[in-house]
Amino acid sequence: MTITITAFERSPDRGAGLARDMRVRWALEEVGQPYDVRLLSFKAMKQPAHLALQPFGQIPTYEEGDLALFESGAIVFHIAERHGGLLPDDANARARAITWMFAALNTVEPPVFDRALCRILERDKPWYEQRLRALEDSIRNRLGALSRRLGDADWLDGAFSAGDLLMVTVLLRLKGSDILNEYPNLSAYVARGGARPAYKRAFDAQLAVFAAASSE
Amino acid sequence: MTITITAFERSPDRGAGLARDMRVRWALEEVGQPYDVRLLSFKAMKQPAHLALQPFGQIPTYEEGDLALFESGAIVFHIAERHGGLLPDDANARARAITWMFAALNTVEPPVFDRALCRILERDKPWYEQRLRALEDSIRNRLGALSRRLGDADWLDGAFSAGDLLMVTVLLRLKGSDILNEYPNLSAYVARGGARPAYKRAFDAQLAVFAAASSE
């Protein structure tokens, strides 16, 4: 059955690979599943046809036969559950890998995403510097804990898993920032994720979409 | 095997049931699993013994034999996977229930939690009113979408699931607020969750902890 995902027709990150379809593309590349992409304009994302698939009007979605899913975390989990390579076989190790999936999305991503939004939406507000510092303190709090737990390991718990995949995509939003550079083992972890052939294929695929839209 | 979770010795919400152990207690009550609770002071949460279980120094954790987990979403999923009653048997319906788990934690919770933090930490800042309004707009954006999707159904997708359990706990943080009252079907949804016998048992158990700590 064909897998179809949705992605931005013209990604606001200009092909930097930070949109959430990247997670799904990467997971599909890791498990070797081909997929089609349906591109959506910002306008189309808010139309009834898309809202029936994604009630919040966002990307990505995932369709396969009569199954339709949304939420990048849920889609990555669905892929990881059905194909080998993203979750360990051992039951306890599998539960721990799933824990890292939730930690990436519910503990580390919120302040990282808020910082990105703040830098776009609040830059001209009188409180900008103070609020940015508060967000960065909150990010440091998370990254410090994550860095101590990772130590000198390659991945968060044994072999590369869907937990690492999501955590790397969250941290990539800080790539090149002073804040990530304060944690050399996390910078190396992000680089290790980005060096995976499946990551590179996924990155190239989303970049090609942006390049095509820009050359129109 | 005994299940042991951790919770605040003295919850900052004074027993209102908003701390994240509530989700785990509720899930365990739904599936009829007894559990022990280890209470932690704020100081103990930052000590090495707890950080070994929970790298971010938070509650709850979940221990069962040689398995140790953290992240309320991952713990609820673990419970739902191993016991009947929180995930449908049908594979597609199960994947959709998991989608709602991620939607609750990664799409709806971040602005709801930010509003709660803002009301505590930023109340005396010059930008307070403006920032609160921006957060509430962002919450309305999510709740409007959720309300349209729920419609006049009892639960988000068929029978009550772990997705509803997490979504109700996220929305409970807005209980009694004008913002939740703007969406009568969501207020009714939260009330429906709170009326479940398993919810009530979990709520009473966490309230008893706070009452005991306060009478010392």
CSV table of C-alpha atoms in Angstrom, one decimal:
chain,number,residue,atom,x,y,z
A,1,MET,CA,0.0,0.0,0.0
A,2,THR,CA,1.3,3.4,-0.9
A,3,ILE,CA,2.3,5.7,1.9
A,4,THR,CA,1.4,9.4,1.3
A,5,ILE,CA,2.6,12.2,3.6
A,6,THR,CA,1.9,15.9,3.5
A,7,ALA,CA,4.5,18.7,3.6
A,8,PHE,CA,4.8,22.4,3.0
A,9,GLU,CA,4.8,23.5,-0.6
A,10,ARG,CA,7.1,26.2,0.4
A,11,SER,CA,8.7,25.6,3.8
A,12,PRO,CA,9.1,28.7,6.1
A,13,ASP,CA,12.6,27.4,7.0
A,14,ARG,CA,13.6,27.6,3.3
A,15,GLY,CA,14.7,24.0,3.1
A,16,ALA,CA,16.7,23.9,6.4
A,17,GLY,CA,14.9,20.6,7.3
A,18,LEU,CA,13.3,21.9,10.4
A,19,ALA,CA,9.7,21.4,9.4
A,20,ARG,CA,8.0,18.4,11.0
A,21,ASP,CA,7.7,16.3,7.8
A,22,MET,CA,11.5,15.8,8.1
A,23,ARG,CA,11.0,13.5,11.1
A,24,VAL,CA,8.6,11.3,9.1
A,25,ARG,CA,10.7,11.3,6.0
A,26,TRP,CA,13.8,10.3,8.1
A,27,ALA,CA,11.9,7.5,9.8
A,28,LEU,CA,10.6,6.2,6.4
A,29,GLU,CA,14.2,6.3,5.1
A,30,GLU,CA,15.6,4.5,8.1
A,31,VAL,CA,13.1,1.6,7.6
A,32,GLY,CA,13.4,1.6,3.8
A,33,GLN,CA,9.8,2.5,3.0
A,34,PRO,CA,9.1,4.5,-0.2
A,35,TYR,CA,6.5,7.3,0.1
A,36,ASP,CA,4.7,9.9,-1.9
A,37,VAL,CA,4.4,13.5,-0.8
A,38,ARG,CA,1.4,15.8,-1.3
A,39,LEU,CA,2.5,19.4,-1.0
A,40,LEU,CA,0.2,22.0,0.6
A,41,SER,CA,0.1,25.7,0.5
A,42,PHE,CA,-0.6,27.6,3.7
A,43,LYS,CA,-4.1,28.3,2.4
A,44,ALA,CA,-4.8,24.6,1.6
A,45,MET,CA,-3.7,23.6,5.1
A,46,LYS,CA,-6.7,25.5,6.5
A,47,GLN,CA,-9.3,24.1,4.1
A,48,PRO,CA,-11.9,21.4,5.0
A,49,ALA,CA,-10.1,18.7,2.9
A,50,HIS,CA,-7.0,19.0,5.0
A,51,LEU,CA,-8.7,19.7,8.3
A,52,ALA,CA,-10.5,16.4,7.9
A,53,LEU,CA,-7.1,14.7,8.1
A,54,GLN,CA,-5.4,17.2,10.5
A,55,PRO,CA,-7.8,19.0,12.8
A,56,PHE,CA,-5.2,21.6,13.7
A,57,GLY,CA,-4.4,22.5,10.1
A,58,GLN,CA,-0.7,21.5,10.2
A,59,ILE,CA,1.6,19.2,8.4
A,60,PRO,CA,2.6,16.3,8.3
A,61,THR,CA,-0.1,13.8,7.9
A,62,TYR,CA,0.3,10.1,7.0
A,63,GLU,CA,-2.1,8.1,4.8
A,64,GLU,CA,-1.8,4.4,4.0
A,65,GLY,CA,-4.9,2.6,2.7
A,66,ASP,CA,-7.8,3.5,5.0
A,67,LEU,CA,-5.5,4.7,7.8
A,68,ALA,CA,-5.0,8.4,8.3
A,69,LEU,CA,-2.7,9.8,11.1
A,70,PHE,CA,-1.3,13.1,12.1
A,71,GLU,CA,1.2,14.3,14.8
A,72,SER,CA,4.8,13.7,13.8
A,73,GLY,CA,5.5,11.7,17.0
A,74,ALA,CA,2.6,9.4,16.4
A,75,ILE,CA,3.5,8.9,12.8
A,76,VAL,CA,7.1,8.1,13.7
A,77,PHE,CA,5.9,5.6,16.3
A,78,HIS,CA,3.5,4.0,13.8
A,79,ILE,CA,6.4,3.5,11.4
A,80,ALA,CA,8.7,2.2,14.1
A,81,GLU,CA,6.1,-0.3,15.3
A,82,ARG,CA,5.5,-1.8,11.9
A,83,HIS,CA,9.1,-1.9,10.5
A,84,GLY,CA,12.4,-3.0,12.1
A,85,GLY,CA,15.2,-0.7,12.9
A,86,LEU,CA,13.7,2.1,15.1
A,87,LEU,CA,12.7,0.3,18.3
A,88,PRO,CA,14.6,-2.5,20.1
A,89,ASP,CA,13.1,-6.0,20.3
A,90,ASP,CA,13.6,-6.3,24.1
A,91,ALA,CA,10.4,-5.2,25.8
A,92,ASN,CA,12.1,-3.0,28.5
A,93,ALA,CA,14.5,-1.4,26.0
A,94,ARG,CA,11.6,-0.7,23.7
A,95,ALA,CA,9.6,1.0,26.5
A,96,ARG,CA,12.7,3.1,27.3
A,97,ALA,CA,13.1,4.2,23.7
A,98,ILE,CA,9.4,5.2,23.7
A,99,THR,CA,10.2,7.3,26.8
A,100,TRP,CA,12.8,9.2,24.9
A,101,MET,CA,10.3,9.9,22.1
A,102,PHE,CA,8.0,11.5,24.7
A,103,ALA,CA,10.9,13.3,26.4
A,104,ALA,CA,12.0,14.8,23.1
A,105,LEU,CA,8.5,16.1,22.2
A,106,ASN,CA,7.1,17.0,25.6
A,107,THR,CA,10.2,18.0,27.7
A,108,VAL,CA,12.9,19.3,25.4
A,109,GLU,CA,10.9,20.6,22.4
A,110,PRO,CA,8.6,23.1,24.1
A,111,PRO,CA,11.3,25.6,25.2
A,112,VAL,CA,13.3,25.1,22.0
A,113,PHE,CA,10.3,25.8,19.9
A,114,ASP,CA,9.3,28.8,22.0
A,115,ARG,CA,12.8,30.3,21.5
A,116,ALA,CA,12.4,29.9,17.7
A,117,LEU,CA,9.0,31.6,17.8
A,118,CYS,CA,10.2,34.3,20.2
A,119,ARG,CA,13.1,35.2,17.8
A,120,ILE,CA,10.6,35.6,15.0
A,121,LEU,CA,7.5,37.1,16.6
A,122,GLU,CA,8.8,39.1,19.6
A,123,ARG,CA,12.0,40.6,18.3
A,124,ASP,CA,10.7,44.1,18.3
A,125,LYS,CA,8.9,43.9,21.7
A,126,PRO,CA,10.4,45.8,24.7
A,127,TRP,CA,10.7,42.5,26.6
A,128,TYR,CA,12.5,40.6,23.9
A,129,GLU,CA,16.0,40.3,25.5
A,130,GLN,CA,14.6,39.4,28.9
A,131,ARG,CA,12.2,36.8,27.6
A,132,LEU,CA,14.8,35.3,25.3
A,133,ARG,CA,17.2,34.9,28.3
A,134,ALA,CA,14.5,33.2,30.3
A,135,LEU,CA,13.8,30.8,27.5
A,136,GLU,CA,17.5,30.1,27.1
A,137,ASP,CA,17.9,29.4,30.8
A,138,SER,CA,15.0,26.9,30.5
A,139,ILE,CA,16.7,25.3,27.4
A,140,ARG,CA,20.0,25.1,29.3
A,141,ASN,CA,18.2,23.4,32.2
A,142,ARG,CA,17.0,20.7,29.8
A,143,LEU,CA,20.2,20.4,27.7
A,144,GLY,CA,22.3,20.1,30.8
A,145,ALA,CA,20.3,17.2,32.0
A,146,LEU,CA,20.3,15.6,28.6
A,147,SER,CA,24.0,16.1,28.2
A,148,ARG,CA,24.7,14.4,31.6
A,149,ARG,CA,22.5,11.5,30.7
A,150,LEU,CA,24.1,11.0,27.3
A,151,GLY,CA,27.6,11.2,28.6
A,152,ASP,CA,30.0,9.7,26.0
A,153,ALA,CA,27.5,7.3,24.5
A,154,ASP,CA,26.6,7.5,20.9
A,155,TRP,CA,22.8,7.3,21.5
A,156,LEU,CA,20.5,7.8,24.4
A,157,ASP,CA,19.9,4.2,25.3
A,158,GLY,CA,21.8,1.5,23.4
A,159,ALA,CA,21.3,1.4,19.6
A,160,PHE,CA,19.9,4.3,17.6
A,161,SER,CA,16.1,4.4,18.0
A,162,ALA,CA,13.0,6.5,17.2
A,163,GLY,CA,13.8,8.3,20.5
A,164,ASP,CA,17.1,9.5,19.1
A,165,LEU,CA,15.5,10.4,15.8
A,166,LEU,CA,13.0,12.7,17.5
A,167,MET,CA,15.6,14.1,19.9
A,168,VAL,CA,18.0,14.9,17.1
A,169,THR,CA,15.3,16.7,15.1
A,170,VAL,CA,14.4,18.8,18.2
A,171,LEU,CA,18.0,19.7,18.8
A,172,LEU,CA,18.7,20.5,15.2
A,173,ARG,CA,16.6,23.7,15.7
A,174,LEU,CA,19.6,24.9,17.9
A,175,LYS,CA,22.3,23.8,15.4
A,176,GLY,CA,25.1,26.3,15.2
A,177,SER,CA,23.7,28.3,18.2
A,178,ASP,CA,25.9,29.2,21.1
A,179,ILE,CA,23.5,27.4,23.4
A,180,LEU,CA,24.0,24.0,21.7
A,181,ASN,CA,27.8,24.6,21.5
A,182,GLU,CA,27.9,24.8,25.3
A,183,TYR,CA,27.3,21.0,25.3
A,184,PRO,CA,29.9,19.4,23.0
A,185,ASN,CA,28.5,15.9,23.5
A,186,LEU,CA,25.1,17.1,22.3
A,187,SER,CA,26.6,18.9,19.3
A,188,ALA,CA,28.4,15.6,18.4
A,189,TYR,CA,25.1,13.7,19.0
A,190,VAL,CA,23.3,16.0,16.5
A,191,ALA,CA,26.1,15.7,14.0
A,192,ARG,CA,26.0,11.9,14.4
A,193,GLY,CA,22.3,11.9,13.6
A,194,GLY,CA,22.7,14.2,10.7
A,195,ALA,CA,25.5,11.9,9.3
A,196,ARG,CA,23.2,8.9,8.9
A,197,PRO,CA,22.5,8.1,5.3
A,198,ALA,CA,18.7,7.9,5.9
A,199,TYR,CA,18.8,11.5,7.4
A,200,LYS,CA,20.7,12.7,4.4
A,201,ARG,CA,18.2,11.2,1.9
A,202,ALA,CA,15.3,12.7,3.8
A,203,PHE,CA,17.1,16.1,4.0
A,204,ASP,CA,17.8,16.2,0.3
A,205,ALA,CA,14.2,15.2,-0.5
A,206,GLN,CA,12.7,18.1,1.5
A,207,LEU,CA,15.3,20.5,0.2
A,208,ALA,CA,14.5,19.6,-3.4
A,209,VAL,CA,10.8,20.6,-2.7
A,210,PHE,CA,11.9,24.0,-1.5
A,211,ALA,CA,14.3,24.5,-4.4
A,212,ALA,CA,11.6,23.5,-6.9
A,213,ALA,CA,9.1,26.0,-5.4
A,214,SER,CA,11.7,28.8,-5.4
A,215,SER,CA,12.6,28.3,-9.1
A,216,GLU,CA,9.0,28.7,-10.2
B,1,MET,CA,5.4,-7.3,40.3
B,2,THR,CA,4.8,-4.2,42.3
B,3,ILE,CA,4.4,-1.0,40.4
B,4,THR,CA,5.9,2.1,42.2
B,5,ILE,CA,5.5,5.6,40.9
B,6,THR,CA,6.9,8.9,42.3
B,7,ALA,CA,4.9,12.0,43.1
B,8,PHE,CA,5.4,15.3,44.9
B,9,GLU,CA,5.5,15.1,48.7
B,10,ARG,CA,3.8,18.5,48.7
B,11,SER,CA,2.3,19.3,45.3
B,12,PRO,CA,2.6,22.9,44.2
B,13,ASP,CA,-1.0,22.8,43.0
B,14,ARG,CA,-2.1,22.0,46.6
B,15,GLY,CA,-3.9,18.9,45.6
B,16,ALA,CA,-5.8,20.2,42.6
B,17,GLY,CA,-4.8,17.1,40.7
B,18,LEU,CA,-2.8,19.0,38.0
B,19,ALA,CA,0.6,17.4,38.7
B,20,ARG,CA,1.7,14.8,36.1
B,21,ASP,CA,1.5,11.9,38.5
B,22,MET,CA,-2.3,12.3,38.2
B,23,ARG,CA,-2.2,10.9,34.6
B,24,VAL,CA,-0.4,7.8,35.7
B,25,ARG,CA,-2.6,7.3,38.7
B,26,TRP,CA,-5.7,7.6,36.5
B,27,ALA,CA,-4.4,5.2,33.9
B,28,LEU,CA,-3.6,2.6,36.6
B,29,GLU,CA,-7.0,3.0,38.1
B,30,GLU,CA,-8.6,2.6,34.7
B,31,VAL,CA,-6.9,-0.7,34.1
B,32,GLY,CA,-7.3,-1.8,37.7
B,33,GLN,CA,-3.6,-2.1,38.7
B,34,PRO,CA,-2.6,-1.4,42.3
B,35,TYR,CA,0.5,0.7,42.8
B,36,ASP,CA,2.8,2.1,45.5
B,37,VAL,CA,3.8,5.8,45.6
B,38,ARG,CA,7.2,7.1,46.7
B,39,LEU,CA,6.9,10.8,47.7
B,40,LEU,CA,9.7,13.2,46.9
B,41,SER,CA,10.6,16.6,48.2
B,42,PHE,CA,11.8,19.2,45.7
B,43,LYS,CA,15.3,18.7,47.1
B,44,ALA,CA,15.2,14.9,46.7
B,45,MET,CA,14.0,15.3,43.0
B,46,LYS,CA,17.4,16.9,42.2
B,47,GLN,CA,19.5,14.3,44.0
B,48,PRO,CA,21.5,11.6,42.1
B,49,ALA,CA,19.2,8.8,43.2
B,50,HIS,CA,16.2,10.3,41.5
B,51,LEU,CA,18.2,11.7,38.6
B,52,ALA,CA,19.3,8.2,37.8
B,53,LEU,CA,15.6,7.4,37.2
B,54,GLN,CA,14.5,10.8,35.8
B,55,PRO,CA,17.3,12.7,34.1
B,56,PHE,CA,15.3,16.0,34.2
B,57,GLY,CA,14.6,15.8,37.9
B,58,GLN,CA,10.9,15.6,37.6
B,59,ILE,CA,8.0,13.4,38.7
B,60,PRO,CA,6.4,10.9,37.9
B,61,THR,CA,8.6,7.9,37.3
B,62,TYR,CA,7.4,4.3,37.0
B,63,GLU,CA,9.2,1.2,38.3
B,64,GLU,CA,8.2,-2.4,37.9
B,65,GLY,CA,10.8,-5.1,38.5
B,66,ASP,CA,13.8,-4.1,36.4
B,67,LEU,CA,11.9,-1.6,34.3
B,68,ALA,CA,12.3,2.1,35.1
B,69,LEU,CA,10.4,4.7,33.0
B,70,PHE,CA,9.8,8.4,33.1
B,71,GLU,CA,7.6,10.9,31.1
B,72,SER,CA,3.9,10.7,31.9
B,73,GLY,CA,3.0,10.1,28.3
B,74,ALA,CA,5.4,7.2,27.9
B,75,ILE,CA,4.2,5.7,31.2
B,76,VAL,CA,0.5,6.0,30.3
B,77,PHE,CA,1.3,4.3,27.0
B,78,HIS,CA,3.2,1.5,28.7
B,79,ILE,CA,0.2,0.9,31.0
B,80,ALA,CA,-2.2,1.1,28.0
B,81,GLU,CA,-0.2,-1.4,26.0
B,82,ARG,CA,0.0,-4.0,28.7
B,83,HIS,CA,-3.6,-3.9,30.1
B,84,GLY,CA,-7.0,-3.7,28.4
B,85,GLY,CA,-9.2,-0.6,28.5
B,86,LEU,CA,-7.1,2.3,27.3
B,87,LEU,CA,-6.4,1.4,23.6
B,88,PRO,CA,-8.7,-0.1,21.0
B,89,ASP,CA,-7.9,-3.6,19.7
B,90,ASP,CA,-8.4,-2.6,16.0
B,91,ALA,CA,-5.0,-1.6,14.6
B,92,ASN,CA,-6.1,1.6,12.9
B,93,ALA,CA,-8.2,2.8,15.8
B,94,ARG,CA,-5.3,2.1,18.1
B,95,ALA,CA,-2.9,4.2,15.9
B,96,ARG,CA,-5.5,7.0,16.0
B,97,ALA,CA,-5.8,6.8,19.8
B,98,ILE,CA,-2.0,7.1,20.0
B,99,THR,CA,-2.2,10.1,17.7
B,100,TRP,CA,-4.4,11.8,20.2
B,101,MET,CA,-1.9,11.0,23.0
B,102,PHE,CA,0.8,12.9,21.0
B,103,ALA,CA,-1.7,15.7,20.1
B,104,ALA,CA,-2.5,16.2,23.7
B,105,LEU,CA,1.1,16.5,24.8
B,106,ASN,CA,2.8,18.1,21.8
B,107,THR,CA,0.1,20.3,20.3
B,108,VAL,CA,-2.4,21.3,23.0
B,109,GLU,CA,-0.3,21.2,26.2
B,110,PRO,CA,2.5,23.6,25.4
B,111,PRO,CA,0.5,26.8,25.2
B,112,VAL,CA,-1.8,25.7,28.1
B,113,PHE,CA,1.2,25.0,30.3
B,114,ASP,CA,2.9,28.3,29.2
B,115,ARG,CA,-0.2,30.2,30.2
B,116,ALA,CA,-0.1,28.6,33.7
B,117,LEU,CA,3.6,29.4,34.0
B,118,CYS,CA,3.2,33.0,32.7
B,119,ARG,CA,0.4,33.6,35.3
B,120,ILE,CA,2.8,32.6,38.1
B,121,LEU,CA,6.2,33.9,36.9
B,122,GLU,CA,5.4,36.9,34.8
B,123,ARG,CA,2.5,38.5,36.6
B,124,ASP,CA,4.6,41.5,37.7
B,125,LYS,CA,6.4,42.1,34.4
B,126,PRO,CA,5.4,45.1,32.2
B,127,TRP,CA,4.5,42.8,29.3
B,128,TYR,CA,2.3,40.5,31.3
B,129,GLU,CA,-1.1,41.5,29.9
B,130,GLN,CA,0.1,41.5,26.3
B,131,ARG,CA,1.9,38.1,26.6
B,132,LEU,CA,-1.0,36.5,28.4
B,133,ARG,CA,-3.3,37.6,25.5
B,134,ALA,CA,-1.0,36.2,22.9
B,135,LEU,CA,-0.8,32.8,24.8
B,136,GLU,CA,-4.6,32.8,25.1
B,137,ASP,CA,-5.0,33.4,21.4
B,138,SER,CA,-2.7,30.5,20.7
B,139,ILE,CA,-4.8,28.3,23.1
B,140,ARG,CA,-8.0,29.4,21.4
B,141,ASN,CA,-6.5,28.4,18.1
B,142,ARG,CA,-6.0,24.8,19.5
B,143,LEU,CA,-9.2,24.6,21.4
B,144,GLY,CA,-11.3,25.8,18.5
B,145,ALA,CA,-9.8,23.0,16.3
B,146,LEU,CA,-10.3,20.5,19.0
B,147,SER,CA,-13.9,21.6,19.7
B,148,ARG,CA,-14.8,21.3,16.0
B,149,ARG,CA,-13.3,17.8,15.8
B,150,LEU,CA,-15.0,16.6,18.9
B,151,GLY,CA,-18.4,17.9,17.9
B,152,ASP,CA,-21.1,16.2,19.9
B,153,ALA,CA,-19.2,13.0,20.4
B,154,ASP,CA,-18.3,11.8,24.0
B,155,TRP,CA,-14.7,11.1,23.2
B,156,LEU,CA,-12.2,12.0,20.5
B,157,ASP,CA,-12.3,8.8,18.5
B,158,GLY,CA,-14.9,6.1,19.5
B,159,ALA,CA,-14.5,4.7,23.0
B,160,PHE,CA,-12.6,6.4,25.8
B,161,SER,CA,-8.9,5.9,25.3
B,162,ALA,CA,-5.4,6.9,26.6
B,163,GLY,CA,-5.7,9.8,24.1
B,164,ASP,CA,-8.8,11.1,25.9
B,165,LEU,CA,-7.1,10.5,29.3
B,166,LEU,CA,-4.2,12.7,28.4
B,167,MET,CA,-6.3,15.4,26.6
B,168,VAL,CA,-8.6,15.7,29.6
B,169,THR,CA,-5.6,16.1,32.0
B,170,VAL,CA,-4.2,18.8,29.7
B,171,LEU,CA,-7.6,20.7,29.5
B,172,LEU,CA,-8.2,20.3,33.3
B,173,ARG,CA,-5.5,23.0,33.7
B,174,LEU,CA,-8.0,25.4,32.1
B,175,LYS,CA,-11.0,24.2,34.2
B,176,GLY,CA,-13.3,27.1,35.3
B,177,SER,CA,-11.4,29.6,33.1
B,178,ASP,CA,-13.3,31.8,30.7
B,179,ILE,CA,-11.2,30.4,27.9
B,180,LEU,CA,-12.4,26.8,28.4
B,181,ASN,CA,-16.0,28.0,29.0
B,182,GLU,CA,-16.0,29.4,25.4
B,183,TYR,CA,-16.1,25.8,24.2
B,184,PRO,CA,-19.1,24.2,25.9
B,185,ASN,CA,-18.5,20.8,24.3
B,186,LEU,CA,-14.9,20.8,25.6
B,187,SER,CA,-16.1,21.8,29.1
B,188,ALA,CA,-18.5,18.9,29.0
B,189,TYR,CA,-15.7,16.6,27.7
B,190,VAL,CA,-13.5,17.6,30.7
B,191,ALA,CA,-16.5,17.0,33.1
B,192,ARG,CA,-17.1,13.6,31.5
B,193,GLY,CA,-13.5,12.6,32.1
B,194,GLY,CA,-13.6,13.9,35.6
B,195,ALA,CA,-16.8,11.9,36.3
B,196,ARG,CA,-15.1,8.6,35.6
B,197,PRO,CA,-14.8,6.4,38.8
B,198,ALA,CA,-11.1,5.8,38.0
B,199,TYR,CA,-10.5,9.5,37.7
B,200,LYS,CA,-12.1,10.1,41.1
B,201,ARG,CA,-10.1,7.4,42.8
B,202,ALA,CA,-6.9,8.8,41.4
B,203,PHE,CA,-7.9,12.4,42.3
B,204,ASP,CA,-8.7,11.4,45.9
B,205,ALA,CA,-5.4,9.5,46.2
B,206,GLN,CA,-3.3,12.5,45.2
B,207,LEU,CA,-5.4,14.8,47.4
B,208,ALA,CA,-4.9,12.6,50.4
B,209,VAL,CA,-1.1,13.0,49.9
B,210,PHE,CA,-1.4,16.8,50.0
B,211,ALA,CA,-3.8,16.8,52.9
B,212,ALA,CA,-1.4,14.5,54.9
B,213,ALA,CA,1.6,16.8,54.1
B,214,SER,CA,-0.4,19.9,55.1
B,215,SER,CA,-1.5,18.5,58.5
B,216,GLU,CA,2.1,17.7,59.6
